[in-house]
CSV table of C-alpha atoms in Angstrom, one decimal:
chain,number,residue,atom,x,y,z
A,130,SER,CA,8.8,-71.4,31.8
A,131,TRP,CA,8.6,-73.0,28.3
A,132,VAL,CA,12.4,-73.5,28.5
A,133,ALA,CA,12.2,-75.3,31.8
A,134,ARG,CA,9.1,-77.3,30.9
A,135,THR,CA,10.6,-78.5,27.7
A,136,LYS,CA,14.0,-79.1,29.2
A,137,GLN,CA,15.6,-76.9,26.6
A,138,PRO,CA,19.3,-76.0,27.1
A,139,LYS,CA,19.6,-72.5,28.6
A,140,GLU,CA,22.1,-71.5,25.9
A,141,ARG,CA,19.4,-72.1,23.2
A,142,LYS,CA,16.5,-70.5,25.0
A,143,TRP,CA,15.8,-68.2,22.0
A,144,LEU,CA,14.9,-71.2,19.9
A,145,VAL,CA,11.2,-71.5,20.6
A,146,PRO,CA,8.2,-72.1,18.5
A,147,GLN,CA,6.2,-69.2,17.0
A,148,TRP,CA,2.5,-68.8,16.9
A,149,ILE,CA,1.7,-68.9,13.1
A,150,TRP,CA,-1.4,-68.1,11.0
A,151,PHE,CA,-2.5,-67.6,7.5
A,152,PRO,CA,-1.2,-64.1,6.3
A,153,GLU,CA,-4.5,-62.1,6.7
A,154,ILE,CA,-5.2,-59.0,8.7
A,155,PRO,CA,-7.6,-58.7,10.3
A,156,ILE,CA,-7.9,-62.4,11.3
A,157,PRO,CA,-11.5,-63.5,10.6
A,158,SER,CA,-13.8,-65.4,12.9
A,159,HIS,CA,-15.3,-68.8,12.2
A,160,VAL,CA,-12.7,-70.0,9.7
A,161,THR,CA,-10.4,-73.0,9.2
A,162,ARG,CA,-6.9,-72.6,7.9
A,163,TYR,CA,-4.5,-75.4,6.8
A,164,PHE,CA,-0.8,-75.7,7.5
A,165,ARG,CA,2.1,-77.9,6.3
A,166,ARG,CA,5.8,-78.4,6.9
A,167,THR,CA,8.0,-80.9,5.2
A,168,PHE,CA,11.4,-81.9,6.3
A,169,ASN,CA,14.0,-84.6,5.4
A,170,LEU,CA,15.5,-87.2,7.7
A,171,PRO,CA,18.7,-88.8,6.6
A,172,ARG,CA,18.3,-91.2,9.5
A,173,LEU,CA,15.5,-92.1,11.9
A,174,PRO,CA,15.4,-90.7,15.4
A,175,GLN,CA,15.5,-92.9,18.5
A,176,LYS,CA,12.6,-90.9,19.9
A,177,ALA,CA,10.4,-88.1,18.4
A,178,ILE,CA,8.1,-86.0,20.6
A,179,LEU,CA,5.5,-83.7,19.2
A,180,ARG,CA,4.0,-80.8,21.2
A,181,VAL,CA,1.1,-78.9,19.6
A,182,THR,CA,-1.8,-76.6,20.2
A,183,GLY,CA,-4.1,-74.4,18.1
A,184,ASP,CA,-6.4,-71.5,18.8
A,185,ASP,CA,-9.3,-72.4,18.9
A,186,GLY,CA,-9.3,-76.0,17.8
A,187,TYR,CA,-7.0,-78.2,15.7
A,188,THR,CA,-6.3,-81.6,14.3
A,189,PHE,CA,-2.7,-82.6,13.6
A,190,TRP,CA,-1.2,-85.3,11.3
A,191,VAL,CA,2.3,-86.8,10.8
A,192,ASN,CA,2.7,-88.3,7.4
A,193,GLY,CA,-1.0,-88.6,7.0
A,194,GLU,CA,-1.7,-90.2,10.4
A,195,LYS,CA,-3.8,-88.3,12.9
A,196,VAL,CA,-1.8,-87.9,16.1
A,197,ALA,CA,-3.5,-85.1,18.1
A,198,GLU,CA,-6.6,-82.9,18.3
A,199,GLY,CA,-7.8,-80.4,20.8
A,200,GLY,CA,-7.6,-76.7,21.4
A,201,GLN,CA,-5.8,-73.9,23.2
A,202,PRO,CA,-4.6,-73.2,25.7
A,203,PHE,CA,-3.7,-76.8,26.2
A,204,ILE,CA,-0.6,-78.3,24.6
A,205,LYS,CA,-0.8,-81.9,23.8
A,206,GLU,CA,2.2,-84.2,23.6
A,207,ALA,CA,2.5,-87.3,21.5
A,208,VAL,CA,5.3,-89.7,20.8
A,209,VAL,CA,5.5,-90.0,17.0
A,210,THR,CA,8.7,-91.9,16.5
A,211,ASN,CA,7.1,-94.8,14.6
A,212,LEU,CA,5.4,-92.5,12.1
A,213,LEU,CA,8.6,-91.0,10.8
A,214,ARG,CA,10.6,-92.4,7.9
A,215,LYS,CA,13.9,-91.8,6.2
A,216,GLY,CA,13.6,-89.1,3.6
A,217,LYS,CA,10.8,-86.6,3.2
A,218,ASN,CA,8.2,-86.3,6.1
A,219,ALA,CA,5.2,-84.1,6.4
A,220,LEU,CA,3.6,-82.3,9.4
A,221,ALA,CA,0.0,-81.0,8.7
A,222,ALA,CA,-2.6,-79.2,10.7
A,223,SER,CA,-6.2,-78.0,10.3
A,224,VAL,CA,-6.9,-75.1,12.7
A,225,TYR,CA,-10.3,-73.6,13.4
A,226,ASN,CA,-10.6,-70.1,14.7
A,227,ALA,CA,-13.9,-69.1,16.4
A,228,VAL,CA,-12.8,-65.5,17.2
A,229,PRO,CA,-9.4,-63.8,17.0
A,230,PRO,CA,-6.7,-64.2,18.0
A,231,ALA,CA,-5.8,-67.3,16.1
A,232,GLY,CA,-2.7,-69.5,15.8
A,233,LEU,CA,-0.9,-72.8,15.6
A,234,LEU,CA,2.1,-73.7,17.9
A,235,VAL,CA,4.2,-76.7,17.1
A,236,GLU,CA,7.4,-78.3,18.4
A,237,LEU,CA,8.8,-81.6,17.1
A,238,ILE,CA,11.8,-82.8,19.0
A,239,LEU,CA,13.9,-85.5,17.3
A,240,ASN,CA,16.4,-87.3,19.6
A,241,PHE,CA,19.0,-89.4,17.9
A,242,SER,CA,21.0,-92.4,19.2
A,243,ASP,CA,24.3,-90.4,19.1
A,244,GLY,CA,22.9,-87.9,21.6
A,245,SER,CA,22.2,-85.2,19.0
A,246,GLN,CA,18.9,-83.5,18.6
A,247,GLN,CA,16.9,-81.7,15.9
A,248,ARG,CA,13.9,-79.5,16.4
A,249,ILE,CA,11.2,-78.6,13.9
A,250,LEU,CA,9.3,-75.5,15.1
A,251,SER,CA,6.3,-73.6,13.9
A,252,ASP,CA,7.7,-70.6,12.1
A,253,ALA,CA,7.6,-68.8,8.7
A,254,GLN,CA,8.9,-71.9,7.0
A,255,TRP,CA,5.5,-73.5,7.3
A,256,ARG,CA,3.1,-73.3,4.3
A,257,THR,CA,-0.6,-72.4,4.8
A,258,SER,CA,-3.8,-72.4,2.7
A,259,LEU,CA,-7.5,-71.4,2.8
A,260,ASN,CA,-8.4,-74.7,1.1
A,261,VAL,CA,-7.0,-78.2,0.7
A,262,SER,CA,-7.0,-80.9,-2.0
A,263,GLU,CA,-6.5,-84.6,-2.0
A,264,GLY,CA,-3.2,-85.7,-0.6
A,265,TRP,CA,-2.4,-82.6,1.3
A,266,LEU,CA,-1.5,-84.6,4.4
A,267,LEU,CA,1.3,-86.6,2.7
A,268,PRO,CA,5.0,-85.7,2.1
A,269,GLU,CA,4.7,-85.9,-1.7
A,270,PHE,CA,2.0,-83.2,-1.9
A,271,ASP,CA,3.1,-80.1,-3.9
A,272,ASP,CA,2.4,-77.1,-1.6
A,273,SER,CA,4.4,-74.6,-3.8
A,274,ASP,CA,1.2,-72.6,-4.4
A,275,TRP,CA,0.4,-72.3,-0.7
A,276,SER,CA,1.3,-69.1,1.2
A,277,GLN,CA,4.1,-68.7,3.6
A,278,ALA,CA,2.8,-68.7,7.2
A,279,MET,CA,2.8,-65.4,9.1
A,280,GLU,CA,4.5,-65.4,12.5
A,281,ILE,CA,2.4,-63.8,15.2
A,282,GLY,CA,4.8,-64.1,18.1
A,283,ASP,CA,6.7,-66.6,20.1
A,284,VAL,CA,5.4,-69.1,22.7
A,285,TYR,CA,5.5,-66.4,25.3
A,286,ARG,CA,3.0,-64.2,23.5
A,287,ARG,CA,-0.2,-63.2,25.3
A,288,PRO,CA,-3.0,-64.0,25.5
A,289,TRP,CA,-1.9,-67.7,25.2
A,290,TYR,CA,1.1,-67.7,27.5
A,291,GLY,CA,0.1,-68.1,31.1
A,292,ALA,CA,-3.2,-69.8,30.2
A,293,GLY,CA,-4.0,-73.5,30.4
A,294,ASN,CA,-0.8,-75.6,30.5
A,295,ILE,CA,1.2,-72.9,28.6
A,296,SER,CA,2.2,-71.7,32.0
A,297,LYS,CA,4.7,-69.3,33.5
């Protein structure tokens, strides 16, 4: 399961990433949507691991640096420790949808030297847009006029779960 594969503590198994998309129903074909999430780090993690996928294809950045690209149903994993900084950080993605369904799935695990852990997950806290402008990949970009992402379902949602490396 996702819990076993990600070595998540059993008592926190409910804390899983959500498939998210731009708030539009029906979801159109042959479109690209853009996503952002900023967060603050009072201290740097000892290790930061990113897991990401997008339906149908995606490119993912951390603080303006491209770290992953691909498509579903294959989750890519990248160590992004050296791209993070104290203070404000930005995660950003461009996701192309050929035909519905569509979605972005993200988990960033931050492990600290004291043994504590923080997780940033794809959820309704992400911002999304139909278009982008210069600087959208960077932490300082003002995304206040972007929409709130729509949650489609958790990592166990079909048709994605059980396909590719999002396995049972």
